[in-house]
Short mmCIF file of C-alpha atoms in Angstrom, two decimals:
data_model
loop_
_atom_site.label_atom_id
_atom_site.label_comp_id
_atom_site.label_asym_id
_atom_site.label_seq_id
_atom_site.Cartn_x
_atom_site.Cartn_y
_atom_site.Cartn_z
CA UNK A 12 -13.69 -4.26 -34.15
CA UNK A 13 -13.99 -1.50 -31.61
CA UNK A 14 -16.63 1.03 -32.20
CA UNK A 15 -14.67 4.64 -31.74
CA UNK A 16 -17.02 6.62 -29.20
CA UNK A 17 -18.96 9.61 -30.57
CA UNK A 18 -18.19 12.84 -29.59
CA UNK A 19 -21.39 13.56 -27.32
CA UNK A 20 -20.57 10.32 -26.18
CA UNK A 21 -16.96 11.46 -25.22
CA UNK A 22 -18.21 14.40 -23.81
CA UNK A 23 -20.33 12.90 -21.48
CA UNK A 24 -17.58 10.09 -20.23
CA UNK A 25 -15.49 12.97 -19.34
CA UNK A 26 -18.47 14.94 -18.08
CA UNK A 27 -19.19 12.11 -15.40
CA UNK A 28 -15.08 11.67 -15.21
CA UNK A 29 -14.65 15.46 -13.85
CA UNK A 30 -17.74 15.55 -11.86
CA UNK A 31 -16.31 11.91 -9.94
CA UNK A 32 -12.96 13.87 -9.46
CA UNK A 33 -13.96 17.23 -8.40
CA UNK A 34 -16.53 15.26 -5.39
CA UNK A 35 -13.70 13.03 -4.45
CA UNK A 36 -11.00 15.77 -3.94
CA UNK A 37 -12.87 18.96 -3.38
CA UNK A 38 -13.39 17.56 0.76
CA UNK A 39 -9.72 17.22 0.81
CA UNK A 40 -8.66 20.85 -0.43
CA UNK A 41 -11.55 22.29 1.52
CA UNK A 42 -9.88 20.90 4.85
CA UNK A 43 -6.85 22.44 4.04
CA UNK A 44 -8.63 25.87 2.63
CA UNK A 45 -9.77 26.11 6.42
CA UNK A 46 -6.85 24.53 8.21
CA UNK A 47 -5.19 28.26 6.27
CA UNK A 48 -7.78 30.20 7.95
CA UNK A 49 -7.20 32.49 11.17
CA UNK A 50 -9.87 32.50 14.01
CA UNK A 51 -11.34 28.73 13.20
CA UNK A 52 -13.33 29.82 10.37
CA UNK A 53 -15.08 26.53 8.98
CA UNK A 54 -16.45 29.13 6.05
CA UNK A 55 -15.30 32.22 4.60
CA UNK A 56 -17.59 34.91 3.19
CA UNK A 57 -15.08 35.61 0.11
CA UNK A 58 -16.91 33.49 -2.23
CA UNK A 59 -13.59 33.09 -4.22
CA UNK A 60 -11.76 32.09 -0.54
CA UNK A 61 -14.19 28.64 -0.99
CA UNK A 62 -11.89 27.96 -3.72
CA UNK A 63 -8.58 29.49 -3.73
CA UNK A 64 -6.70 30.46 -0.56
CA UNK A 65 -7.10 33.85 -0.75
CA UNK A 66 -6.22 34.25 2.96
CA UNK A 67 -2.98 32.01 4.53
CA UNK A 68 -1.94 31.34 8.01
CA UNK A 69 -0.03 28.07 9.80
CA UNK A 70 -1.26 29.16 12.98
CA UNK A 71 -3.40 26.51 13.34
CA UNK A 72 -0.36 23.89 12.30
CA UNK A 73 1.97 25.20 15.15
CA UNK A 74 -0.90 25.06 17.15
CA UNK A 75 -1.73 21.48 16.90
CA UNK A 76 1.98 20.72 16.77
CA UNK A 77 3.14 22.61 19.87
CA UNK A 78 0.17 23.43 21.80
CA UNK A 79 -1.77 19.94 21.44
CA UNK A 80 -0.31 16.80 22.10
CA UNK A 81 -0.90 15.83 18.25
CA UNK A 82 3.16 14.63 18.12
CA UNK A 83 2.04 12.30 21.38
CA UNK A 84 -1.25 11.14 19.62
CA UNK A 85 0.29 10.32 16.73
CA UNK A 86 3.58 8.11 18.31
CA UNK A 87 0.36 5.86 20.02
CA UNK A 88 -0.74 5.51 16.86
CA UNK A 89 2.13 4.29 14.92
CA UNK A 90 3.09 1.84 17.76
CA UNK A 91 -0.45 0.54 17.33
CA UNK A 92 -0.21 0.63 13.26
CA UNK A 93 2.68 -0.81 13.25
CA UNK A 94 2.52 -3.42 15.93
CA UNK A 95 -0.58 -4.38 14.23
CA UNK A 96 0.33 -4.60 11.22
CA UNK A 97 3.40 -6.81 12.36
CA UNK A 98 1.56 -9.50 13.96
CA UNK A 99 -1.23 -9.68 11.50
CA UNK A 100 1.63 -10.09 8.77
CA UNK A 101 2.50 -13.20 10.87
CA UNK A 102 -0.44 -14.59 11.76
CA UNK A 103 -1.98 -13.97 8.49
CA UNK A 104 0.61 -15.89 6.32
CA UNK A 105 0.89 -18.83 9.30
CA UNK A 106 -2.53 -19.47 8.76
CA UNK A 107 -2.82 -18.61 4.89
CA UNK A 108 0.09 -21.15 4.27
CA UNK A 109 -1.64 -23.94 6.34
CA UNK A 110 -5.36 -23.90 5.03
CA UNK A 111 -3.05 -23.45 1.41
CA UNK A 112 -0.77 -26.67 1.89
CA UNK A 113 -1.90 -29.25 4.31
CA UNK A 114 -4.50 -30.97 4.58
CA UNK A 115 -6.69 -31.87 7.39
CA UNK A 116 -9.51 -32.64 9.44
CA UNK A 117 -11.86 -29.68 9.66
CA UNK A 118 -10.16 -27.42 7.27
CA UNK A 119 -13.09 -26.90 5.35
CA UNK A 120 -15.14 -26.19 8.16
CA UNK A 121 -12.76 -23.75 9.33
CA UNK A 122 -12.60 -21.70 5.92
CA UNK A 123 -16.37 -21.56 5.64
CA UNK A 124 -16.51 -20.42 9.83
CA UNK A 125 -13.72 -17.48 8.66
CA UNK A 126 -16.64 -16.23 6.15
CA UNK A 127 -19.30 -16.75 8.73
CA UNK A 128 -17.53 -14.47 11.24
CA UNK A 129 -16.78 -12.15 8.73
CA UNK A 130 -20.40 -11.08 7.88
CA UNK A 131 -20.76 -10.07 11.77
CA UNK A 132 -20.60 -6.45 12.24
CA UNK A 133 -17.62 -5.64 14.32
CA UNK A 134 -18.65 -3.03 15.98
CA UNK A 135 -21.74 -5.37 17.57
CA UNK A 136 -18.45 -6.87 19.43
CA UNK A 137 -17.73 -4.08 21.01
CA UNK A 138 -19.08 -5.03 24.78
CA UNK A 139 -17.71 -8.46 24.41
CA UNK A 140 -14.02 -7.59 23.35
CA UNK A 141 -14.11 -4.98 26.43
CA UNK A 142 -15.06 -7.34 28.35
CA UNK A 143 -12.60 -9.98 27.58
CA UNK A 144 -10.02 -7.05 27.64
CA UNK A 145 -10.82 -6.27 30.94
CA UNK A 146 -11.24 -9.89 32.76
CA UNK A 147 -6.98 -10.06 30.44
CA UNK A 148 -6.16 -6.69 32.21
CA UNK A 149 -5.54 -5.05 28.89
CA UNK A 150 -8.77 -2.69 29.16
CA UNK A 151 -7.30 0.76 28.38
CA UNK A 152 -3.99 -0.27 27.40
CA UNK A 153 -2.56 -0.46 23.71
CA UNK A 154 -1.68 -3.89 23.79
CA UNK A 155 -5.42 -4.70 24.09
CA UNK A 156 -5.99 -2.63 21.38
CA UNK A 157 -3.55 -4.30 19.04
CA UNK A 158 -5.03 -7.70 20.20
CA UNK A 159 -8.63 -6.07 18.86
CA UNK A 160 -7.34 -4.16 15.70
CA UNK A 161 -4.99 -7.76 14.86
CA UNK A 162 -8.03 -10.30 15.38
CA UNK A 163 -10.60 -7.75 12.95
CA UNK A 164 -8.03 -8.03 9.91
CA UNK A 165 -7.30 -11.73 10.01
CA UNK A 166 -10.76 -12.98 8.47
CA UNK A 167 -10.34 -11.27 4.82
CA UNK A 168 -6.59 -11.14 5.00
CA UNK A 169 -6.39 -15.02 5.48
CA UNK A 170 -8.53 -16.01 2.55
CA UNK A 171 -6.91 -13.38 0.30
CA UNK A 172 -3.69 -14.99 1.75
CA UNK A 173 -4.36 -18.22 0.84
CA UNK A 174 -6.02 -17.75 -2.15
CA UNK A 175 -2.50 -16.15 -3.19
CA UNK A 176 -0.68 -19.25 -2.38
CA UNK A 177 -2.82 -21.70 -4.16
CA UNK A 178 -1.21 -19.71 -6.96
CA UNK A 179 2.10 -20.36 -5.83
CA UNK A 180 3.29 -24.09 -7.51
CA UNK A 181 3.86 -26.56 -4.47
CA UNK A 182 6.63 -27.63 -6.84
CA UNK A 183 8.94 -24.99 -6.32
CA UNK A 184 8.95 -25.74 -2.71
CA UNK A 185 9.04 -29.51 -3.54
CA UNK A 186 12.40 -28.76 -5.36
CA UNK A 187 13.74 -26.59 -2.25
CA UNK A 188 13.12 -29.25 0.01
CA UNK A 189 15.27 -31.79 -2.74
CA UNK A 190 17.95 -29.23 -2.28
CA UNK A 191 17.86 -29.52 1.84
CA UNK A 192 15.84 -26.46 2.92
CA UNK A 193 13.14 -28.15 5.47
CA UNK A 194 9.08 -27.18 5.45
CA UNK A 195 10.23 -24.08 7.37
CA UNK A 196 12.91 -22.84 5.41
CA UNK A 197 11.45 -23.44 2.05
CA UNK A 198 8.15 -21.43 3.25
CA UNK A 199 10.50 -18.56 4.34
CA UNK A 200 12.57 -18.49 1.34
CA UNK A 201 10.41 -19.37 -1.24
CA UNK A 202 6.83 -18.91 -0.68
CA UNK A 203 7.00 -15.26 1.04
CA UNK A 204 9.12 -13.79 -1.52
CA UNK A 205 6.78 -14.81 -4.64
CA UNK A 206 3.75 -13.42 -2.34
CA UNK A 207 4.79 -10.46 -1.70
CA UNK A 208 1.63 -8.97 -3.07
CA UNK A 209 -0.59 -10.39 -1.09
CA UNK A 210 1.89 -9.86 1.82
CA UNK A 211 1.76 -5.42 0.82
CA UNK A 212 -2.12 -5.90 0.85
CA UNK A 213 -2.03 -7.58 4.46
CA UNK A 214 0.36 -5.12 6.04
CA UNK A 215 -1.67 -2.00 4.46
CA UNK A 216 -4.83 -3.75 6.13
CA UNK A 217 -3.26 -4.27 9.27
CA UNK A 218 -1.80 -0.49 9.44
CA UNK A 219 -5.32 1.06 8.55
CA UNK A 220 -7.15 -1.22 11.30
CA UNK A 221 -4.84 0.43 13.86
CA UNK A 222 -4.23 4.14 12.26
CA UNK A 223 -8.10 5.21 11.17
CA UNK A 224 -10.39 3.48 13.61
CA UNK A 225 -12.72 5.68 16.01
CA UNK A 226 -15.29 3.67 18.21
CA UNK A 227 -13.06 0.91 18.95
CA UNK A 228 -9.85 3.14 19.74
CA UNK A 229 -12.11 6.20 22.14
CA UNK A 230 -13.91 2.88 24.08
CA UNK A 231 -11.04 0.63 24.40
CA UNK A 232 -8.65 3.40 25.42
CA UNK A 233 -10.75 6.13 26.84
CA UNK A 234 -7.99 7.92 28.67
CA UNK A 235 -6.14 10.11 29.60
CA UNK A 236 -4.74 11.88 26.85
CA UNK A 237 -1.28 10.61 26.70
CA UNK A 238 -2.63 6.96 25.72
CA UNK A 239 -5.32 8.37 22.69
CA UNK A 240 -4.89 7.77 19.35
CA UNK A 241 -5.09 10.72 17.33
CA UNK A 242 -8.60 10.09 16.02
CA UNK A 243 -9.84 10.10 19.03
CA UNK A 244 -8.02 12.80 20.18
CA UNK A 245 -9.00 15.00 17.18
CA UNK A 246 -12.11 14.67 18.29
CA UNK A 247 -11.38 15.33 21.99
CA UNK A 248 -11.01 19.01 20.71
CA UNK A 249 -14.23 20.01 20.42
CA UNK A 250 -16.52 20.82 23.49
CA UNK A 251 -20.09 22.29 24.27
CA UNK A 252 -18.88 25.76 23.29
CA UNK A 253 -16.91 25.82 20.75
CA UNK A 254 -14.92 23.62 17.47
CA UNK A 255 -11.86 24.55 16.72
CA UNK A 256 -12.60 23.90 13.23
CA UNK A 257 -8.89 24.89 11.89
CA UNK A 258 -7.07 22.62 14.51
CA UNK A 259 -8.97 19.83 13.35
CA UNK A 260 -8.33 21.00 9.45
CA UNK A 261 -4.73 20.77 10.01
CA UNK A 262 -4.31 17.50 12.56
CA UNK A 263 -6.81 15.92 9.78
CA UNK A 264 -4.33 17.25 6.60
CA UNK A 265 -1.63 15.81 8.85
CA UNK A 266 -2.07 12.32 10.18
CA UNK A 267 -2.77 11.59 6.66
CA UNK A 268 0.59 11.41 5.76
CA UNK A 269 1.73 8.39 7.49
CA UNK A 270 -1.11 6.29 5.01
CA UNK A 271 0.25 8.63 2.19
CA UNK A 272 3.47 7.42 2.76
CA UNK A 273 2.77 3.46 3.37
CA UNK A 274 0.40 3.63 0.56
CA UNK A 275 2.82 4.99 -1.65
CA UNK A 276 5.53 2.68 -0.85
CA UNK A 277 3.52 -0.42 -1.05
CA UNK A 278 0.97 0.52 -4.21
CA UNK A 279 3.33 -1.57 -7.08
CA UNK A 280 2.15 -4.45 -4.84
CA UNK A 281 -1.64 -3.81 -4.24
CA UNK A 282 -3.23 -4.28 -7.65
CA UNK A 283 -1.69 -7.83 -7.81
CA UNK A 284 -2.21 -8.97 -4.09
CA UNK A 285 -6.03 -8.06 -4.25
CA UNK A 286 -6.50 -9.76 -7.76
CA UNK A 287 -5.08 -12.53 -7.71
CA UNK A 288 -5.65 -13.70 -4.08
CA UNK A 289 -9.33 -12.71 -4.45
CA UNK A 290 -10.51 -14.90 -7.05
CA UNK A 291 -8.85 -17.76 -6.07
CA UNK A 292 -9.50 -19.71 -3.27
#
């Protein structure tokens, strides 16, 4: 039998419980208390204005929509995103399905050298993959950015991939293939459906590599201003004299709305495809 907490008991949980909540969202309504104020005031003397917006203003919105190129910053990086997330989706579930279904010689080897490259830090890469990009001729261009963001995401999503289809029972392809589908057809039709967990928590990997990164996306791409991604641009704001603290409130409160938006449309999906693919393998 479950013991029923006591109430300082209670009162503590929910202590901790608010205290969690209020330092995980107050960073969030802070940037858009400032993105609100006039003059790019990070701070506002009104105690209560730290708070509540007492004072209101979307100057600093139709600045960063009409005066900065946010609209082109934002269009590089949802064709990076999305390409991204595309081609890890493929590769991913190519690879996941293989190491999953056949057997052969080195597989195991090749599993355990996925985990070995995953413990190296990626950003200790960094001269290497511009290299590479550069000797390719894709140094500065999107495509070799997508070619950086794509290889980064394939290490975790393959084994969470493939643990997802060792769920899967070979059978029910088995019985496709009795029906006439080939190896091809019965992957497409019946083993992509039944993971489409897993497949949500690939994508969302793949479209966070290429929407939220910094250091790769301001070294790979460094210029000019029509090829940034908006992080990097965001940050392009600032200068020796000045921050224009409100313009980045508001460009930050707004390019999180494309992850608000592919978060909310693939969450039913997440719990499942991180479970389940994670513990087996």
């Amino acid at each position: 039998m479950i013991r029923k907490p006591t109430r300082p008991v209670l009162v503590l949980q929910y202590t901790i419980l608010i205290l969690g909540v209020l330092f995980a969202v107050y960073p969030l309504w802070f940037a858009f208390l400032a993105s609100g104020r006039a003059g790019d005031r990070l701070y506002t003397l009104n105690l209560l204005g730290m708070f509540l917006p007492t004072e209101w203003t979307f100057e600093n919105y139709r600045a960063m929509i009409f005066d900065r190129p946010l609209l082109t910053w934002l269009r590089n990086s949802l064709y990076v995103a999305g390409v991204t997330t595309v081609a890890s989706l493929v590769i991913t579930t190519s690879a996941a399905f293989a190491f999953s279904r056949f057997k052969f010689y080195g597989r195991e080897f090749a599993l355990i050298l996925l985990l070995a490259i995953q413990t190296f830090p990626g950003v200790l890469s960094l001269v290497a993959v511009a290299q590479l990009l550069t000797a390719l001729g894709l140094y500065g261009k999107h495509e070799g950015l997508i070619l950086a963001y794509t290889t980064s995401t394939l290490v975790f999503s393959t084994w969470n991939m493939k643990g997802y289809f060792d769920t899967i029972p070979i059978e029910l392809e088995e019985a496709a293939m009795i029906d006439g589908c080939g190896p091809v057809q019965s992957f497409i039709l019946i083993a992509l459906p039944l993971a489409r967990p897993a497949l949500a928590v690939t994508a969302l990997l793949g479209f966070l590599a290429g929407w939220g990164d910094f250091i790769f996306a301001s070294v790979l791409v460094p210029a000019p201003d029509t090829m940034k991604l908006v992080v990097p641009g965001l940050f392009s704001l600032a200068n020796s004299q000045s921050v224009p603290w409100g313009n980045f409130a508001a460009g930050g409160l707004l390019i999180i709305l494309p992850t608000i938006i592919v978060f909310l449309m693939l969450q039913r999906f997440l719990v499942s495809g991180l479970t389940v693919g994670g513990v087996k393998g």
